[in-house]
């Protein structure tokens, strides 16, 4: 029985009995219920450590499309759960806290995006995966930061393209492909905040450090990067590069996996401009806690639901992305 209070909260706040071995219980419930825990690199380290699978947005969608689990627990933000539910309509998809939204997805309400699309006929609509299902339903092809360049380049040069919602990623893709995509004016509240001055100051203190930047950052920050890429691409680069120091301009959760993979290398989080904090966190990703994960597995709630009509339209551009990515070996 799901209490009214929990429905209002969007998560279950039931205290866990003292003495419970939470990790062991989570693993036991996963086995008993044939559930898989997937986590994004921005979640807390302990969530990443207990997950069956961690990855960037593309890898998480690819994994969901192939899993034979009955329950997918998506430790990440709501649009990731929606993508999983659209790909696996017959499975139970759980997100431990429904308040885990995304400022980029929120910056592009479907009704406003629809008006924008209608105002610019004869354009191919490319949407970043950080969108709601309703916005994806208005889209021709979905992209992530792992495959945006290749997917945009798969269209003939003279194709007119609308790209939403991230103007920073859109500007970056325009700059490396020579396209002139029409951009929606959205941004991520975390990535927009990185301070170029503070990054350059860190570089002065660590002259040998390589600068890693997510393409959701502002153009001026992207310009000073040694490597621009998705979370998975930045992680891969930090492992394969000989350098031993890295300044990391993306959400600081990724440092957990970087440090685990490279215990002898130094990872320095890039700071935001308007705070004394050393690192930059996504408050939505950090809503996912061990207690909420435990309770959501126990009660199989909160479940992510997507309207059937919306899902039937949103699956088309998601599948198109997965198909192109597979053909390109991404
Ligand atoms: P990735 O696809 O690089 O993991 O990015 C997801 C995201 O939300 C970035 O802010
Ligand atoms: Fe959304 Fe930004 Fe958080 Fe990524 S870091 S989930 S884009 S709010």
Coordinates of C-alpha atoms and ligand atoms in Angstrom, one line a residue:
X1 CA 0.0 0.0 0.0
X2 CA 1.5 3.3 -1.1
X3 CA 0.8 6.0 1.5
X4 CA -0.8 9.3 0.4
X5 CA 2.1 11.1 2.1
X6 CA 4.6 9.3 -0.1
X7 CA 2.6 10.1 -3.3
X8 CA 2.8 13.8 -2.3
X9 CA 6.5 13.5 -1.5
X10 CA 7.4 11.6 -4.7
X11 CA 9.5 9.1 -2.8
X12 CA 9.2 6.8 0.2
X13 CA 10.6 8.1 3.5
X14 CA 9.9 5.1 5.6
X15 CA 12.8 4.6 8.1
X16 CA 14.8 1.5 7.6
X17 CA 14.9 -0.8 10.7
X18 CA 18.0 -0.4 12.7
X19 CA 20.6 -3.1 12.1
X20 CA 19.5 -3.7 8.5
X21 CA 22.4 -4.4 6.2
X22 CA 21.0 -2.1 3.5
X23 CA 23.4 -3.1 0.7
X24 CA 22.8 -6.8 1.3
X25 CA 19.1 -6.3 1.4
X26 CA 19.2 -4.3 -1.8
X27 CA 21.1 -7.1 -3.5
X28 CA 18.7 -9.7 -2.1
X29 CA 15.6 -7.9 -3.4
X30 CA 17.2 -7.5 -6.8
X31 CA 17.8 -11.2 -7.0
X32 CA 14.4 -12.1 -5.7
X33 CA 12.5 -9.7 -8.0
X34 CA 14.8 -10.1 -11.1
X35 CA 15.6 -6.4 -10.9
X36 CA 18.6 -4.5 -12.4
X37 CA 20.0 -1.3 -10.9
X38 CA 21.3 1.1 -13.4
X39 CA 23.1 4.3 -12.3
X40 CA 24.4 7.5 -14.0
X41 CA 27.9 8.7 -13.2
X42 CA 26.5 11.8 -11.4
X43 CA 24.8 9.8 -8.6
X44 CA 26.5 9.4 -5.2
X45 CA 29.5 7.0 -5.1
X46 CA 27.7 4.5 -3.0
X47 CA 24.8 4.3 -5.5
X48 CA 27.3 3.8 -8.4
X49 CA 29.0 1.1 -6.3
X50 CA 25.8 -0.9 -5.7
X51 CA 24.6 -0.6 -9.3
X52 CA 24.7 -3.5 -11.7
X53 CA 25.5 -1.1 -14.5
X54 CA 26.8 2.5 -14.7
X55 CA 27.1 4.5 -17.8
X56 CA 26.4 7.7 -19.7
X57 CA 23.0 8.5 -21.2
X58 CA 23.6 6.5 -24.4
X59 CA 25.0 3.4 -22.6
X60 CA 22.1 3.4 -20.1
X61 CA 19.5 3.5 -23.0
X62 CA 21.3 0.8 -24.8
X63 CA 21.5 -1.4 -21.7
X64 CA 17.8 -0.8 -21.0
X65 CA 16.8 -1.9 -24.5
X66 CA 18.6 -5.2 -24.1
X67 CA 18.0 -6.2 -20.4
X68 CA 15.9 -9.3 -19.6
X69 CA 15.3 -8.0 -16.0
X70 CA 11.6 -7.6 -15.0
X71 CA 12.3 -4.4 -13.0
X72 CA 14.7 -1.6 -14.0
X73 CA 15.7 0.7 -11.2
X74 CA 17.0 3.8 -12.8
X75 CA 19.2 5.7 -10.4
X76 CA 19.4 8.9 -12.3
X77 CA 16.9 11.6 -13.3
X78 CA 13.3 11.3 -14.5
X79 CA 13.9 11.6 -18.3
X80 CA 16.3 8.6 -18.0
X81 CA 13.5 6.5 -16.4
X82 CA 11.1 7.7 -19.1
X83 CA 13.5 6.6 -21.9
X84 CA 13.7 3.2 -20.2
X85 CA 9.9 2.9 -19.9
X86 CA 9.4 3.9 -23.6
X87 CA 12.0 1.2 -24.6
X88 CA 10.6 -1.4 -22.2
X89 CA 6.8 -0.7 -21.9
X90 CA 6.1 -4.1 -20.3
X91 CA 8.7 -3.7 -17.5
X92 CA 8.4 -2.0 -14.2
X93 CA 10.7 1.1 -14.3
X94 CA 11.4 2.7 -11.0
X95 CA 13.2 6.0 -10.2
X96 CA 13.7 6.2 -6.4
X97 CA 12.7 9.9 -6.2
X98 CA 10.3 11.5 -8.7
X99 CA 11.6 14.9 -7.8
X100 CA 14.9 14.1 -9.7
X101 CA 14.1 16.1 -12.8
X102 CA 16.6 17.9 -15.0
X103 CA 16.9 21.7 -15.6
X104 CA 17.6 21.1 -19.3
X105 CA 14.5 18.9 -19.8
X106 CA 12.5 21.5 -17.8
X107 CA 13.8 24.3 -20.1
X108 CA 11.9 22.8 -23.0
X109 CA 8.2 22.4 -22.3
X110 CA 6.6 20.3 -25.1
X111 CA 3.9 22.9 -25.9
X112 CA 6.5 25.7 -26.4
X113 CA 8.8 23.4 -28.4
X114 CA 5.8 22.4 -30.6
X115 CA 5.2 26.0 -31.4
X116 CA 8.9 26.5 -32.2
X117 CA 8.9 23.5 -34.5
X118 CA 5.7 24.7 -36.3
X119 CA 7.2 28.1 -36.8
X120 CA 10.1 26.6 -38.6
X121 CA 8.7 24.1 -41.1
X122 CA 10.9 21.9 -43.3
X123 CA 13.4 21.4 -40.5
X124 CA 14.6 18.0 -39.2
X125 CA 14.1 18.1 -35.4
X126 CA 17.1 16.8 -33.4
X127 CA 16.5 16.6 -29.6
X128 CA 19.0 15.9 -26.9
X129 CA 18.1 12.9 -24.7
X130 CA 17.7 15.4 -21.8
X131 CA 14.1 16.1 -22.7
X132 CA 10.7 14.9 -21.5
X133 CA 9.0 12.1 -23.4
X134 CA 6.4 14.6 -24.7
X135 CA 9.3 16.7 -26.2
X136 CA 10.9 13.6 -27.7
X137 CA 7.5 12.8 -29.3
X138 CA 7.9 16.0 -31.4
X139 CA 11.4 14.9 -32.6
X140 CA 12.8 13.2 -35.6
X141 CA 15.9 11.8 -33.9
X142 CA 17.2 11.8 -30.4
X143 CA 20.9 12.3 -29.6
X144 CA 23.2 12.2 -26.6
X145 CA 26.5 13.9 -26.1
X146 CA 28.2 10.6 -27.2
X147 CA 26.6 10.5 -30.7
X148 CA 25.3 14.0 -31.5
X149 CA 28.2 14.9 -33.8
X150 CA 27.9 11.6 -35.8
X151 CA 24.1 11.8 -36.0
X152 CA 24.0 15.4 -37.2
X153 CA 26.7 14.5 -39.7
X154 CA 24.6 11.6 -41.0
X155 CA 22.2 14.2 -42.5
X156 CA 23.1 15.8 -45.9
X157 CA 25.0 19.1 -45.4
X158 CA 22.0 21.2 -46.7
X159 CA 19.5 19.7 -44.2
X160 CA 17.8 22.4 -42.1
X161 CA 18.0 21.3 -38.5
X162 CA 16.3 22.4 -35.3
X163 CA 18.4 21.4 -32.2
X164 CA 17.0 21.5 -28.7
X165 CA 17.1 22.1 -25.9
X166 CA 20.8 22.7 -25.0
X167 CA 22.2 25.8 -26.8
X168 CA 25.7 25.0 -25.5
X169 CA 25.8 21.5 -26.9
X170 CA 24.1 22.9 -30.1
X171 CA 26.7 25.6 -30.5
X172 CA 29.5 23.1 -30.0
X173 CA 28.1 20.7 -32.6
X174 CA 27.7 23.6 -35.0
X175 CA 31.3 24.6 -34.5
X176 CA 32.7 21.1 -35.1
X177 CA 30.4 20.2 -38.0
X178 CA 30.2 23.5 -39.8
X179 CA 26.4 23.3 -39.6
X180 CA 24.1 26.1 -38.8
X181 CA 21.4 24.4 -36.7
X182 CA 18.6 26.5 -35.3
X183 CA 19.0 26.3 -31.5
X184 CA 16.5 26.2 -28.7
X185 CA 17.6 28.5 -25.8
X186 CA 18.0 25.9 -23.0
X187 CA 20.9 25.1 -20.7
X188 CA 21.9 23.0 -17.8
X189 CA 22.1 24.9 -14.5
X190 CA 25.1 22.9 -13.4
X191 CA 27.3 23.0 -16.6
X192 CA 26.5 26.7 -17.2
X193 CA 28.0 27.6 -13.9
X194 CA 31.6 26.5 -14.5
X195 CA 34.0 29.4 -14.2
X196 CA 36.6 29.9 -16.9
X197 CA 38.7 32.1 -14.7
X198 CA 38.8 29.5 -11.9
X199 CA 39.6 26.7 -14.4
X200 CA 42.5 28.8 -15.8
X201 CA 43.7 29.5 -12.3
X202 CA 43.7 25.7 -11.6
X203 CA 45.6 25.2 -14.8
X204 CA 48.3 27.6 -13.7
X205 CA 48.6 25.7 -10.4
X206 CA 48.7 22.3 -12.3
X207 CA 50.3 23.1 -15.6
X208 CA 50.5 19.5 -16.7
X209 CA 46.9 18.8 -16.0
X210 CA 44.6 18.0 -18.9
X211 CA 41.2 19.9 -19.0
X212 CA 38.2 17.6 -19.4
X213 CA 34.9 19.4 -20.4
X214 CA 31.4 18.2 -21.0
X215 CA 29.8 19.9 -24.1
X216 CA 27.0 21.3 -22.0
X217 CA 29.5 23.9 -20.7
X218 CA 29.6 27.4 -22.2
X219 CA 31.6 27.9 -25.3
X220 CA 34.4 29.8 -23.5
X221 CA 35.0 26.7 -21.2
X222 CA 34.8 24.3 -24.1
X223 CA 37.5 26.3 -26.0
X224 CA 40.2 25.6 -23.3
X225 CA 39.5 21.8 -23.2
X226 CA 42.0 19.1 -24.0
X227 CA 39.0 16.7 -24.4
X228 CA 35.3 17.5 -24.9
X229 CA 33.0 14.6 -24.5
X230 CA 30.2 12.7 -22.7
X231 CA 30.8 11.4 -19.2
X232 CA 31.8 8.0 -20.6
X233 CA 34.2 9.7 -23.1
X234 CA 35.8 11.8 -20.5
X235 CA 36.3 8.7 -18.3
X236 CA 37.8 6.7 -21.1
X237 CA 40.2 9.6 -22.0
X238 CA 41.3 9.9 -18.4
X239 CA 42.1 6.2 -18.3
X240 CA 44.0 6.0 -21.6
X241 CA 45.9 9.3 -21.4
X242 CA 49.4 9.2 -19.9
X243 CA 48.8 12.5 -18.0
X244 CA 48.4 12.0 -14.2
X245 CA 46.4 15.2 -13.4
X246 CA 43.0 16.2 -14.8
X247 CA 40.8 19.3 -14.2
X248 CA 37.2 18.0 -14.6
X249 CA 34.5 20.4 -15.8
X250 CA 31.4 18.3 -15.5
X251 CA 29.2 17.2 -12.5
X252 CA 31.6 16.0 -9.8
X253 CA 30.0 12.6 -9.4
X254 CA 32.1 11.3 -12.3
X255 CA 35.2 11.7 -10.2
X256 CA 34.2 8.7 -8.2
X257 CA 34.6 6.3 -11.1
X258 CA 37.6 8.2 -12.5
X259 CA 39.4 7.8 -9.2
X260 CA 38.4 4.2 -8.9
X261 CA 39.7 3.4 -12.4
X262 CA 42.9 5.4 -11.9
X263 CA 43.8 5.4 -8.2
X264 CA 47.3 6.9 -9.0
X265 CA 46.0 9.9 -10.9
X266 CA 44.8 13.2 -9.5
X267 CA 41.3 14.5 -10.5
X268 CA 40.5 18.1 -9.6
X269 CA 36.9 19.2 -9.9
X270 CA 36.4 22.5 -11.7
X271 CA 34.6 25.0 -9.5
X272 CA 31.4 26.9 -10.2
X273 CA 31.7 30.7 -10.6
X274 CA 29.2 31.9 -7.9
X275 CA 30.2 29.9 -4.9
X276 CA 33.1 29.0 -2.6
X277 CA 32.4 25.3 -3.2
X278 CA 35.2 23.4 -4.9
X279 CA 33.0 21.3 -7.0
X280 CA 29.7 21.5 -8.9
X281 CA 26.9 19.1 -8.2
X282 CA 23.6 18.3 -9.8
X283 CA 21.1 18.6 -7.0
X284 CA 18.6 16.4 -8.9
X285 CA 21.0 13.4 -9.3
X286 CA 22.0 13.7 -5.6
X287 CA 18.3 13.1 -4.6
X288 CA 18.9 9.4 -5.2
X289 CA 20.0 8.0 -1.8
X290 CA 20.5 4.4 -0.5
X291 CA 17.4 4.7 1.7
X292 CA 15.2 5.7 -1.2
X293 CA 16.7 3.0 -3.4
X294 CA 16.0 0.4 -0.7
X295 CA 12.4 1.5 -0.2
X296 CA 11.7 1.8 -3.9
X297 CA 12.8 -1.8 -4.4
X298 CA 10.8 -2.9 -1.4
X299 CA 7.5 -1.3 -2.5
X300 CA 8.2 -1.2 -6.3
X301 CA 7.3 2.5 -6.2
X302 CA 7.7 5.2 -7.5
X303 CA 7.1 3.8 -11.0
X304 CA 7.7 5.8 -14.1
X305 CA 4.7 5.9 -16.4
X306 CA 4.5 7.4 -19.9
X307 CA 1.3 8.2 -21.7
X308 CA 0.7 5.5 -24.4
X309 CA 0.2 7.9 -27.3
X310 CA 3.3 9.9 -26.3
X311 CA 5.3 6.7 -25.9
X312 CA 4.2 5.5 -29.3
X313 CA 5.6 8.7 -30.9
X314 CA 8.7 9.1 -28.7
X315 CA 9.9 5.5 -29.4
X316 CA 10.5 6.4 -33.1
X317 CA 13.3 9.0 -32.6
X318 CA 14.8 7.0 -29.7
X319 CA 15.0 3.8 -31.8
X320 CA 16.4 5.8 -34.7
X321 CA 19.2 7.0 -32.4
X322 CA 20.0 3.5 -31.2
X323 CA 20.0 2.2 -34.8
X324 CA 22.3 4.9 -36.1
X325 CA 24.6 4.4 -33.0
X326 CA 24.8 0.7 -33.6
X327 CA 25.6 1.1 -37.3
X328 CA 28.4 3.5 -36.3
X329 CA 29.7 1.1 -33.6
X330 CA 29.0 3.6 -30.8
Ligands
LIG1 P1 26.1 12.1 -20.4 O1 25.3 11.5 -21.5 O2 27.4 12.6 -20.9 O3 26.2 11.1 -19.3 O4 25.4 13.4 -19.9 C1 24.2 13.3 -19.1 C2 23.9 14.6 -18.5 O5 22.9 14.8 -17.9 C3 24.9 15.6 -18.6 O6 24.5 16.7 -17.8
LIG2 FE1 20.1 17.7 -16.2 FE2 22.3 19.2 -15.8 FE3 21.6 17.4 -13.9 FE4 22.6 16.6 -16.3 S1 23.7 17.8 -14.7 S2 20.9 15.8 -15.2 S3 21.7 18.2 -17.7 S4 20.4 19.2 -14.6

